[in-house]
XYZ file of C-alpha atoms in Angstrom:
714
model
C -46.332 -95.409 -50.624
C -47.973 -92.131 -49.645
C -47.171 -90.723 -46.106
C -50.195 -89.440 -44.268
C -50.066 -86.025 -42.509
C -50.019 -86.215 -38.679
C -52.451 -83.533 -37.732
C -52.235 -84.092 -34.023
C -48.423 -83.746 -33.993
C -48.539 -80.534 -35.990
C -51.154 -79.172 -33.648
C -48.933 -80.053 -30.703
C -45.922 -78.327 -32.221
C -48.020 -75.249 -32.950
C -49.184 -75.093 -29.386
C -45.590 -75.402 -28.120
C -44.411 -72.644 -30.426
C -47.317 -70.459 -29.369
C -46.480 -71.067 -25.716
C -42.818 -70.158 -26.265
C -43.772 -66.987 -28.110
C -46.228 -66.132 -25.362
C -43.598 -66.685 -22.692
C -41.078 -64.542 -24.596
C -43.689 -61.833 -25.100
C -44.597 -62.012 -21.420
C -40.936 -61.700 -20.425
C -40.455 -58.715 -22.744
C -43.553 -56.955 -21.527
C -42.562 -57.729 -17.944
C -39.174 -56.172 -18.578
C -40.811 -53.087 -20.082
C -43.211 -52.804 -17.194
C -40.341 -53.292 -14.737
C -38.306 -50.621 -16.446
C -41.325 -48.328 -16.464
C -41.823 -48.904 -12.734
C -38.103 -48.246 -12.155
C -38.146 -44.981 -14.067
C -41.533 -43.656 -13.026
C -41.665 -44.790 -9.420
C -38.254 -45.750 -8.040
C -36.212 -43.081 -9.871
C -38.992 -40.557 -10.313
C -37.443 -37.795 -8.188
C -34.025 -38.063 -9.808
C -35.264 -37.966 -13.381
C -37.823 -35.302 -12.622
C -34.935 -33.097 -11.413
C -32.956 -33.780 -14.580
C -35.959 -32.993 -16.699
C -36.378 -29.710 -14.900
C -32.695 -28.944 -15.386
C -33.168 -29.323 -19.114
C -36.129 -26.985 -18.927
C -35.048 -24.672 -16.077
C -31.725 -22.896 -15.805
C -30.482 -21.561 -12.441
C -28.670 -18.313 -13.195
C -26.532 -16.562 -10.529
C -27.140 -12.834 -10.066
C -23.906 -11.026 -9.293
C -24.378 -8.357 -6.598
C -23.406 -4.719 -6.977
C -19.943 -4.139 -5.574
C -19.806 -1.696 -2.684
C -18.754 1.901 -3.266
C -15.588 3.497 -1.889
C -15.860 7.111 -0.704
C -13.538 9.542 1.043
C -14.356 11.072 4.434
C -16.400 13.825 2.745
C -18.447 11.549 0.492
C -16.415 11.913 -2.720
C -16.796 8.733 -4.813
C -13.443 7.017 -5.362
C -14.674 3.691 -6.780
C -18.063 3.044 -8.393
C -19.871 0.671 -10.771
C -21.383 1.151 -14.207
C -23.279 -1.178 -16.552
C -22.208 -1.938 -20.130
C -22.747 -4.585 -22.800
C -20.061 -7.190 -23.397
C -19.557 -9.548 -26.340
C -18.710 -12.942 -24.865
C -17.624 -16.281 -26.301
C -18.187 -19.662 -24.638
C -15.342 -21.825 -26.068
C -17.100 -25.126 -25.277
C -20.141 -24.182 -27.373
C -18.594 -22.785 -30.554
C -18.894 -24.978 -33.669
C -16.125 -23.521 -35.821
C -12.491 -22.508 -35.640
C -11.993 -19.697 -33.116
C -9.981 -17.456 -35.446
C -12.550 -17.853 -38.202
C -15.332 -17.064 -35.760
C -13.568 -13.906 -34.568
C -12.956 -12.807 -38.157
C -16.675 -13.077 -38.870
C -17.559 -11.251 -35.657
C -15.160 -8.470 -36.633
C -17.432 -7.633 -39.574
C -20.151 -6.695 -37.065
C -18.178 -5.453 -34.040
C -14.864 -3.624 -33.842
C -12.344 -6.206 -32.660
C -8.679 -5.159 -32.445
C -5.596 -7.425 -32.191
C -5.299 -6.526 -28.495
C -8.804 -7.948 -27.932
C -7.768 -11.242 -29.539
C -4.629 -11.425 -27.386
C -6.610 -10.764 -24.242
C -9.128 -13.508 -25.091
C -6.308 -15.999 -25.670
C -4.763 -15.046 -22.346
C -8.088 -15.425 -20.534
C -8.612 -18.846 -22.111
C -5.199 -19.940 -20.816
C -5.840 -18.615 -17.322
C -9.497 -19.601 -16.906
C -10.454 -22.953 -15.414
C -14.184 -22.597 -15.991
C -16.267 -23.501 -19.017
C -18.138 -20.214 -18.849
C -18.129 -17.342 -21.277
C -15.155 -15.054 -21.777
C -15.278 -11.447 -23.015
C -13.721 -10.490 -26.307
C -15.111 -6.938 -26.395
C -16.454 -4.804 -23.582
C -18.442 -1.584 -23.541
C -20.218 -2.182 -26.846
C -22.091 0.694 -28.408
C -25.843 0.400 -28.970
C -25.228 0.176 -32.713
C -22.807 -2.731 -32.267
C -25.284 -4.526 -30.008
C -28.047 -4.107 -32.609
C -25.859 -5.363 -35.475
C -24.819 -8.482 -33.600
C -28.305 -9.257 -32.263
C -29.691 -9.295 -35.809
C -27.079 -11.906 -36.798
C -26.904 -13.866 -33.563
C -28.276 -17.099 -35.101
C -25.056 -17.391 -37.117
C -22.847 -17.552 -34.030
C -23.644 -20.373 -31.596
C -21.642 -19.970 -28.388
C -21.495 -16.158 -28.744
C -23.792 -13.745 -26.950
C -24.113 -10.206 -25.627
C -24.350 -9.840 -21.849
C -25.026 -6.826 -19.642
C -22.217 -6.630 -17.084
C -21.206 -4.357 -14.209
C -17.786 -2.754 -14.442
C -15.622 -0.982 -11.866
C -14.507 2.563 -12.437
C -12.091 4.822 -10.568
C -13.247 8.367 -11.446
C -10.148 10.155 -10.126
C -7.716 8.020 -12.101
C -4.294 7.824 -10.489
C -5.190 9.819 -7.351
C -4.781 7.627 -4.241
C -4.323 4.557 -6.427
C -2.168 2.745 -3.849
C -4.918 3.208 -1.270
C -7.888 2.123 -3.374
C -6.098 -0.550 -5.384
C -8.036 -2.219 -8.182
C -10.029 -5.292 -9.173
C -9.186 -7.735 -11.932
C -10.516 -10.842 -13.595
C -10.362 -14.037 -11.519
C -7.393 -16.155 -12.658
C -6.435 -19.750 -11.869
C -4.741 -18.853 -8.613
C -7.722 -16.807 -7.461
C -10.117 -19.599 -8.464
C -8.154 -22.163 -6.448
C -8.217 -19.949 -3.357
C -11.961 -19.395 -3.759
C -12.636 -23.127 -4.164
C -10.727 -23.860 -0.968
C -12.634 -21.222 0.996
C -16.068 -21.301 2.608
C -17.152 -18.488 0.315
C -17.015 -20.507 -2.931
C -20.827 -20.606 -3.556
C -20.964 -16.838 -3.168
C -18.634 -16.385 -6.157
C -20.775 -18.266 -8.669
C -21.034 -16.057 -11.708
C -18.460 -13.583 -10.379
C -15.685 -12.749 -12.812
C -13.775 -10.081 -10.878
C -12.054 -9.906 -7.520
C -10.005 -7.343 -5.575
C -6.336 -7.547 -6.475
C -4.640 -4.714 -4.581
C -5.281 -2.035 -1.979
C -8.580 -1.740 -0.149
C -10.305 -3.543 -3.024
C -8.382 -6.621 -1.902
C -8.273 -6.252 1.879
C -12.027 -5.543 2.074
C -13.015 -7.973 -0.706
C -15.562 -9.939 1.342
C -17.419 -6.832 2.448
C -17.281 -5.131 -0.939
C -18.403 -8.204 -2.899
C -21.814 -8.712 -1.295
C -24.002 -11.858 -1.491
C -24.804 -13.502 -4.819
C -28.478 -14.090 -5.698
C -30.048 -16.442 -8.262
C -33.071 -16.839 -10.488
C -34.760 -19.877 -12.068
C -35.371 -19.304 -15.765
C -37.350 -21.569 -18.100
C -35.421 -22.082 -21.305
C -36.288 -23.413 -24.760
C -34.669 -26.411 -26.446
C -32.196 -23.968 -27.984
C -31.217 -22.626 -24.580
C -32.979 -19.269 -24.956
C -34.757 -17.923 -21.845
C -38.551 -18.083 -22.002
C -39.702 -16.842 -18.608
C -38.500 -16.346 -15.038
C -39.982 -18.812 -12.569
C -38.501 -17.527 -9.302
C -35.654 -15.426 -8.015
C -33.640 -14.635 -4.926
C -32.270 -11.101 -5.097
C -28.582 -10.464 -4.324
C -27.360 -8.243 -1.498
C -25.087 -5.400 -2.537
C -21.632 -5.126 -1.018
C -20.929 -2.785 1.877
C -19.780 0.768 1.176
C -16.432 1.911 2.558
C -16.169 5.402 4.056
C -12.471 6.232 4.150
C -10.664 8.430 6.649
C -8.726 9.927 3.726
C -9.369 13.522 2.686
C -9.071 13.204 -1.083
C -8.531 16.934 -1.580
C -5.595 16.836 0.838
C -4.348 13.807 -1.079
C -4.474 15.781 -4.327
C -2.586 18.720 -2.835
C 0.203 16.452 -1.616
C 0.489 14.433 -4.817
C 0.714 17.657 -6.822
C 3.366 18.974 -4.417
C 5.497 15.888 -5.038
C 5.447 16.514 -8.778
C 7.661 13.984 -10.557
C 9.650 13.105 -7.427
C 9.523 9.673 -5.829
C 8.564 9.150 -2.222
C 5.833 8.636 0.339
C 3.790 10.609 2.841
C 1.389 9.470 5.554
C -0.750 11.946 7.498
C -2.641 10.767 10.591
C -5.132 12.362 12.958
C -3.474 11.512 16.317
C -6.655 11.388 18.396
C -8.442 8.823 16.203
C -5.786 7.075 14.122
C -7.580 8.217 10.941
C -5.174 8.201 8.013
C -5.867 11.556 6.367
C -3.529 11.031 3.448
C -1.585 8.027 2.194
C 0.640 9.037 -0.710
C 2.981 6.858 -2.726
C 4.721 8.506 -5.655
C 4.691 7.900 -8.517
C 1.147 6.628 -8.883
C -0.644 4.644 -11.600
C -4.113 4.508 -13.149
C -6.045 1.558 -11.623
C -8.569 1.677 -14.493
C -5.914 0.007 -16.667
C -6.236 -3.234 -14.690
C -10.011 -3.660 -14.550
C -10.468 -5.292 -17.947
C -6.934 -6.637 -18.214
C -3.974 -4.364 -18.778
C -2.447 -4.289 -22.259
C 1.154 -5.400 -22.716
C 2.540 -1.959 -23.519
C 1.074 -0.352 -20.399
C 2.228 -3.269 -18.275
C 5.776 -3.008 -19.598
C 5.838 0.721 -18.887
C 4.736 0.184 -15.286
C 6.730 -2.964 -14.598
C 10.063 -1.889 -16.075
C 10.103 1.735 -14.916
C 13.029 2.469 -12.603
C 10.658 4.653 -10.573
C 8.646 1.508 -9.637
C 5.170 3.112 -9.689
C 3.498 -0.120 -8.531
C 5.483 -0.128 -5.265
C 3.399 0.922 -2.258
C 6.137 2.939 -0.578
C 4.386 3.952 2.683
C 3.493 0.319 3.336
C 6.486 -1.653 2.047
C 9.323 0.841 1.622
C 11.783 0.497 4.524
C 14.320 3.310 4.962
C 16.779 4.434 7.641
C 14.911 7.167 9.558
C 17.880 9.523 9.846
C 17.550 12.412 12.298
C 13.774 11.925 12.614
C 14.796 9.249 15.137
C 16.331 11.813 17.500
C 13.156 13.096 19.255
C 12.317 9.529 20.238
C 15.869 9.004 21.479
C 15.531 12.129 23.626
C 12.200 10.927 25.027
C 13.721 7.512 25.796
C 16.550 9.228 27.692
C 14.072 11.183 29.833
C 11.782 8.226 30.500
C 14.649 5.852 31.334
C 16.504 8.389 33.470
C 19.625 8.564 31.293
C 19.426 12.332 30.802
C 17.728 15.348 32.294
C 16.287 18.247 30.331
C 19.029 20.627 31.475
C 22.028 18.291 31.320
C 24.451 19.535 28.660
C 27.577 18.292 26.894
C 30.415 20.047 25.114
C 30.330 19.107 21.435
C 33.775 19.212 19.776
C 32.327 18.103 16.450
C 32.869 14.377 16.869
C 32.369 11.441 19.228
C 35.288 9.121 19.930
C 34.657 5.445 20.520
C 37.692 3.215 20.734
C 39.858 3.885 17.716
C 36.968 5.254 15.671
C 35.450 8.671 15.420
C 31.880 9.550 14.548
C 31.691 13.060 13.136
C 29.066 15.706 13.770
C 27.480 17.618 10.897
C 28.935 20.938 12.103
C 32.590 21.752 11.569
C 33.959 22.341 15.052
C 30.782 21.177 16.761
C 27.795 22.972 18.296
C 29.446 24.111 21.538
C 27.469 23.472 24.704
C 24.384 21.396 23.912
C 21.527 20.403 26.183
C 18.607 18.225 25.133
C 16.502 21.061 23.728
C 19.326 22.313 21.509
C 20.280 18.751 20.573
C 16.820 18.173 19.086
C 16.282 21.661 17.691
C 19.728 21.908 16.105
C 20.063 18.185 15.291
C 23.350 17.654 17.114
C 24.802 14.279 16.167
C 27.415 14.166 18.913
C 24.760 14.427 21.622
C 22.912 11.400 20.273
C 26.088 9.399 19.624
C 26.834 9.647 23.339
C 23.218 9.000 24.294
C 23.025 5.851 22.172
C 26.186 4.539 23.786
C 24.730 5.171 27.246
C 21.322 3.647 26.480
C 22.493 0.514 24.702
C 20.797 -1.226 21.804
C 18.337 -3.332 23.808
C 16.967 -0.412 25.835
C 16.548 1.524 22.601
C 14.777 -1.430 20.993
C 12.347 -1.983 23.849
C 11.393 1.680 24.080
C 10.984 2.309 20.335
C 8.992 -0.877 19.771
C 6.185 0.595 21.887
C 5.747 3.282 19.223
C 5.424 0.730 16.421
C 8.914 1.078 14.960
C 9.979 -2.172 13.350
C 6.505 -3.576 14.082
C 3.397 -4.290 12.027
C 0.989 -1.410 12.647
C -2.049 -3.452 11.572
C -3.294 -0.919 9.035
C -6.094 -2.265 6.842
C -3.918 -3.081 3.817
C -2.271 -6.394 2.960
C 1.478 -7.040 2.701
C 2.642 -4.473 5.263
C 6.394 -4.618 5.775
C 7.781 -4.937 9.290
C 11.036 -3.051 8.837
C 13.888 -3.596 11.297
C 14.471 -2.377 14.834
C 17.729 -4.128 15.800
C 18.526 -5.753 19.120
C 21.017 -8.277 20.434
C 18.353 -10.996 20.244
C 17.618 -10.095 16.610
C 21.275 -10.453 15.687
C 21.545 -13.834 17.423
C 18.641 -15.213 15.396
C 19.367 -13.409 12.111
C 22.817 -14.859 11.504
C 23.976 -18.466 11.427
C 27.676 -17.976 12.135
C 28.560 -17.380 15.780
C 31.028 -14.661 14.880
C 28.236 -12.662 13.248
C 25.782 -13.147 16.109
C 27.718 -11.010 18.590
C 26.556 -7.425 18.859
C 29.393 -4.959 18.307
C 29.095 -1.988 20.693
C 30.266 0.401 17.991
C 27.183 -0.485 15.938
C 25.023 1.115 18.617
C 26.493 4.565 17.983
C 25.039 4.997 14.488
C 21.634 3.826 15.691
C 21.405 6.935 17.850
C 21.057 9.174 14.788
C 18.735 6.846 12.888
C 21.308 5.091 10.742
C 22.907 1.648 10.950
C 20.485 -1.277 10.747
C 17.425 0.841 11.569
C 14.897 0.679 8.726
C 11.295 1.800 9.130
C 8.403 2.455 6.790
C 6.918 5.953 6.376
C 3.720 4.507 7.854
C 5.573 3.450 11.002
C 7.187 6.875 11.393
C 3.835 8.649 10.971
C 2.233 6.261 13.471
C 5.067 6.809 15.955
C 4.802 10.592 15.602
C 1.033 10.493 16.075
C 1.423 8.316 19.185
C 4.047 10.658 20.613
C 1.958 13.834 20.241
C -1.130 11.937 21.465
C 0.660 11.524 24.818
C 1.347 7.833 24.324
C -2.225 6.823 23.492
C -1.909 4.302 20.651
C -4.623 4.408 18.014
C -4.456 1.771 15.290
C -3.907 3.539 11.952
C -6.701 2.850 9.482
C -7.784 3.931 6.018
C -11.428 2.836 6.315
C -13.145 4.912 8.963
C -16.614 3.362 8.666
C -18.413 0.526 6.869
C -21.877 1.467 5.593
C -24.794 -0.829 4.865
C -26.171 0.317 1.475
C -29.787 -0.482 2.400
C -30.117 0.700 5.988
C -27.342 3.330 5.763
C -26.119 2.218 9.183
C -22.431 2.994 9.646
C -19.994 1.098 11.863
C -16.607 2.407 13.014
C -13.668 0.174 12.190
C -11.477 1.403 15.077
C -13.805 2.492 17.892
C -11.244 2.681 20.705
C -7.564 2.939 21.552
C -5.231 -0.050 21.239
C -3.157 0.632 24.348
C -1.296 3.353 26.242
C 2.421 3.880 26.638
C 3.127 5.025 30.224
C 4.819 8.359 29.464
C 5.278 11.303 31.805
C 3.270 14.273 30.467
C 6.072 16.741 31.240
C 8.517 14.682 29.164
C 6.154 14.534 26.195
C 5.532 18.283 26.424
C 9.261 18.954 26.503
C 9.896 16.886 23.359
C 7.011 18.570 21.548
C 8.475 21.975 22.419
C 11.922 20.855 21.275
C 10.398 19.789 17.964
C 8.761 23.208 17.898
C 12.276 24.597 18.193
C 13.182 22.779 14.990
C 10.582 24.921 13.227
C 11.350 28.150 15.102
C 15.135 28.254 14.799
C 16.281 24.877 13.571
C 16.382 22.903 10.361
C 12.680 23.395 9.580
C 12.606 27.193 9.974
C 12.991 28.069 6.303
C 10.109 25.888 5.087
C 7.651 27.185 7.721
C 8.570 30.859 7.658
C 5.425 32.981 7.901
C 3.108 30.097 8.821
C -0.142 31.153 10.538
C 0.076 28.272 12.985
C 2.726 26.758 15.235
C 4.030 23.306 14.413
C 6.689 20.903 15.522
C 8.911 18.838 13.298
C 12.210 17.139 12.664
C 14.163 16.928 9.453
C 16.205 13.904 8.552
C 18.539 12.648 5.882
C 18.996 8.953 5.169
C 22.206 7.924 3.442
C 21.717 5.780 0.340
C 25.280 4.686 -0.525
C 28.741 5.285 0.818
C 30.554 7.899 -1.260
C 34.036 9.299 -1.585
C 35.231 12.104 0.642
C 35.286 14.462 -2.315
C 31.573 13.849 -2.967
C 28.783 15.403 -0.951
C 25.762 13.413 0.105
C 22.445 15.033 -0.483
C 23.722 17.707 -2.855
C 22.890 18.485 -6.422
C 26.455 17.562 -7.364
C 25.933 13.872 -6.653
C 24.376 11.383 -9.032
C 20.649 11.888 -8.568
C 20.023 8.219 -7.738
C 22.808 8.326 -5.137
C 21.536 11.393 -3.333
C 20.299 10.898 0.192
C 16.639 10.431 1.052
C 14.894 13.474 2.502
C 12.828 12.907 5.678
C 10.534 15.129 7.704
C 8.176 14.299 10.555
C 5.803 16.975 11.817
C 2.647 17.780 13.736
C 0.388 20.822 14.116
C -0.893 22.802 15.873
C 1.824 22.675 18.488
C -0.481 22.761 21.539
C -3.304 20.475 20.346
C -2.111 18.459 17.328
C -4.768 17.669 14.733
C -2.408 16.163 12.169
C 0.851 14.214 12.315
C 2.898 13.610 9.189
C 5.871 11.563 8.066
C 7.308 12.086 4.602
C 10.269 10.763 2.654
C 11.415 12.080 -0.715
C 13.691 9.525 -2.318
C 17.061 11.017 -3.321
C 15.688 14.395 -2.279
C 18.796 15.463 -0.359
C 18.336 17.400 2.860
C 15.111 17.094 4.818
C 14.523 20.847 4.871
C 15.207 21.134 1.168
C 12.720 18.648 -0.305
C 10.477 17.085 2.339
C 9.561 19.979 4.658
C 8.125 22.267 1.907
C 5.679 19.520 0.896
C 4.559 19.153 4.516
C 4.055 22.930 4.684
C 1.667 22.792 1.723
C -0.200 19.868 3.263
C -0.641 21.621 6.610
C -1.594 24.936 5.003
C -4.428 23.169 3.209
C -5.585 20.954 6.067
C -5.456 23.589 8.818
C -6.190 26.765 6.853
C -7.860 25.567 3.667
C -5.143 27.222 1.576
C -4.241 25.646 -1.722
C -0.747 26.244 -3.086
C -0.815 28.874 -5.812
C 2.634 28.034 -7.062
C 5.298 25.424 -6.673
C 7.387 27.357 -4.167
C 6.480 27.730 -0.501
C 7.247 31.235 0.915
C 10.628 30.981 2.568
C 13.159 33.119 4.373
C 16.374 34.203 2.725
C 18.665 31.332 1.906
C 21.286 30.481 4.486
C 24.165 28.092 4.431
C 23.307 24.452 4.915
C 25.171 22.202 7.340
C 27.300 20.742 4.572
C 25.987 21.913 1.238
C 27.536 25.130 -0.094
C 24.438 26.996 -1.260
C 26.192 30.316 -1.838
C 28.290 30.094 -5.051
C 30.807 32.483 -3.467
C 31.683 29.872 -0.866
C 34.224 27.639 -2.534
C 36.240 26.210 0.348
C 36.204 25.531 4.082
C 37.839 28.867 4.942
C 34.980 30.724 3.268
C 32.542 28.481 5.095
C 34.030 29.362 8.510
C 33.821 33.066 7.687
C 30.193 32.708 6.669
C 29.384 30.726 9.821
C 30.899 33.402 12.048
C 28.459 35.993 10.714
C 25.338 33.987 11.607
C 23.229 35.000 14.568
C 22.890 32.849 17.658
C 19.861 30.558 17.872
C 16.607 31.997 19.185
C 16.210 31.098 22.889
C 13.718 28.321 23.689
C 10.286 29.229 25.050
C 9.887 30.127 28.693
C 8.711 26.678 29.748
C 11.813 25.003 28.283
C 15.002 24.977 30.382
C 17.632 27.403 29.135
C 21.006 26.250 27.853
C 23.524 25.693 30.607
C 27.094 26.574 29.587
C 29.189 23.947 31.368
C 32.917 23.956 30.690
C 34.828 25.721 27.931
C 33.246 26.434 24.586
C 34.561 24.626 21.571
C 34.482 27.433 19.054
C 32.596 30.226 20.802
C 33.397 32.638 23.588
C 30.482 32.422 26.024
C 29.882 28.736 26.337
C 27.708 28.512 23.234
C 28.428 28.068 19.586
C 28.185 31.417 17.833
C 27.154 29.858 14.535
C 23.481 29.366 13.873
C 22.398 26.001 12.542
C 21.169 26.184 8.966
C 18.116 24.490 7.518
C 18.745 20.994 6.259
C 20.278 17.808 7.610
C 23.222 15.956 6.211
C 23.773 12.185 6.058
C 24.569 10.837 9.459
C 25.484 7.180 8.903
C 29.194 7.068 9.639
C 28.981 3.312 10.079
C 28.294 2.964 6.386
C 31.260 5.155 5.398
C 34.425 3.328 6.500
C 36.665 6.028 5.101
C 35.333 8.431 7.754
C 34.702 6.226 10.761
C 38.046 4.367 10.714
C 40.293 7.436 11.036
C 42.417 8.058 14.114
C 41.039 10.426 16.766
C 42.295 13.965 16.065
C 43.604 16.346 18.643
C 40.602 18.221 20.197
C 42.214 21.586 19.565
C 42.964 20.789 15.945
C 39.448 19.434 15.479
C 38.074 22.919 16.096
C 40.167 24.439 13.366
C 39.581 24.352 9.662
C 42.544 23.370 7.592
C 43.202 25.457 4.551
């Protein structure tokens, strides 16, 4: 039987299917329309920004770093532009070593460049480009540009570089910049200045480059650049220009700096020269120096090893962080403390037998048999240890601490360099807090004695001693020492003083200050500084000093050429000139230089001759008087023993009398080794080591008979 086709049912099914398809199509189109509305209306702003980011690149514009100039406008740090070949590791499409090998066929790439790139990749946290070669020649730039399509992720960029035209001159003052490492990047990210360092690759690492980083860096600008699909710039849409960093006008006289550094030669040490009235640091020398240009692009391993392993420690900023016992340079301040605190008068004198007895210990003077009758003027001019042993015992450690702290000894001066060392000015409170055991916290009175001649626990930086000297000759007016005199706006040329006024005033009696200045003038006229300043066309004041390095045997002589060079004493000298109206105050230390008059004072003479008279040294030797016997060193080869020394001493002339406005010596009581109440032997240039507390073999002996102490045993 044949089944008939149900047309109506088929039509119904067709209509149902058509309806379902229509509904599905409607749902799909609704979804598309909804998505379109979402993208074009709801999320329009967000996706429009992303589209622009694909088309527009915001490029930071690194500002020009500020210049550094000396007080006379000599450029000490400047910028120059050069082409750099840079690799962006995240964008390269082949093995790095293979890529560098291919680049080496176009550009000279040495093994040291590869090592530096690897090191930068390890240190860098960013995904930006890293330099493999800097300062490309025009020919190298042309060769690479022609083949650039072969090297995705590699490009040539024009960069600004830092240069220090004078090389190693004043390197510890200027410092240097270096590439930003991980530690630097973390500090920048945590600071409020992070946006300002976008695109910046270098930052100040040491010296003024570091301490004035924010001012020198300037403000970063930006520009919007339209780029192609390949990332190549097409056109600039807008820009915001950067602001150059501020220029630094230093107080340093770079020519004076050169004279002093040349005078040091290959010796180690430090010198700080200050203008007392303003606090301007005229010279800040740390020897040996180094070339800061080595660090700008990343120092090579060989140069780093030479600097880092040298026993001379050229990277050490000695004026700022080197702490040394001040030796006899401490004595003028002790004398001033005695006058101000009423412990001594100008005319009060003592009889010096050549030692000071304290309990069962003796502290020896530098003169065999002593200096005879000694008042304050002679004590400073002739550097009499016994006088200051007694004075220290009378003052006490706390009175000494409180008075010296006013002059910045053992204190942070606040100079505009980072990492300044405080040094140590001891007191009973310091000892209580410095030691944990009760037995070590008690101050021993005998320890005070050595402090009086600048030994014991006293340790100060050359900067502190120069600052103290400047404050003294400035009549107690404290000016903060500073290396940057003015900050200059590069656009407007407006200059702003960094230290416009005094910090404070120490209440000193003018007559006391004048007396100490004249006594220090006596050091130069007839004392330990006379030889170095013979024939000078100006009057100056000074004080030599010798700081003991290590305790030595009795048979060895501190500070002499016979000792191991590294064990010789440090040579100190503090000075100021002219005597009546000081324009410059100086503190210098020559490490292992021996006596202060032997090594330190001649360098100061050259510095003052240039600064005050404009004279440059024509040779290494400063004009000097005929050699005379030093306090302990036997300069004359004919003098072989103590008996010869006594004979030589007896032929010396008496010291030149002090000036009319200084009280004359008062002979009180019997003379120790003279006939008229004064010592007939003239003090000779040069100090000897004074720290008896560090030489147990000397300080623990029994007290000798006073009569026998004046005699020399054969």
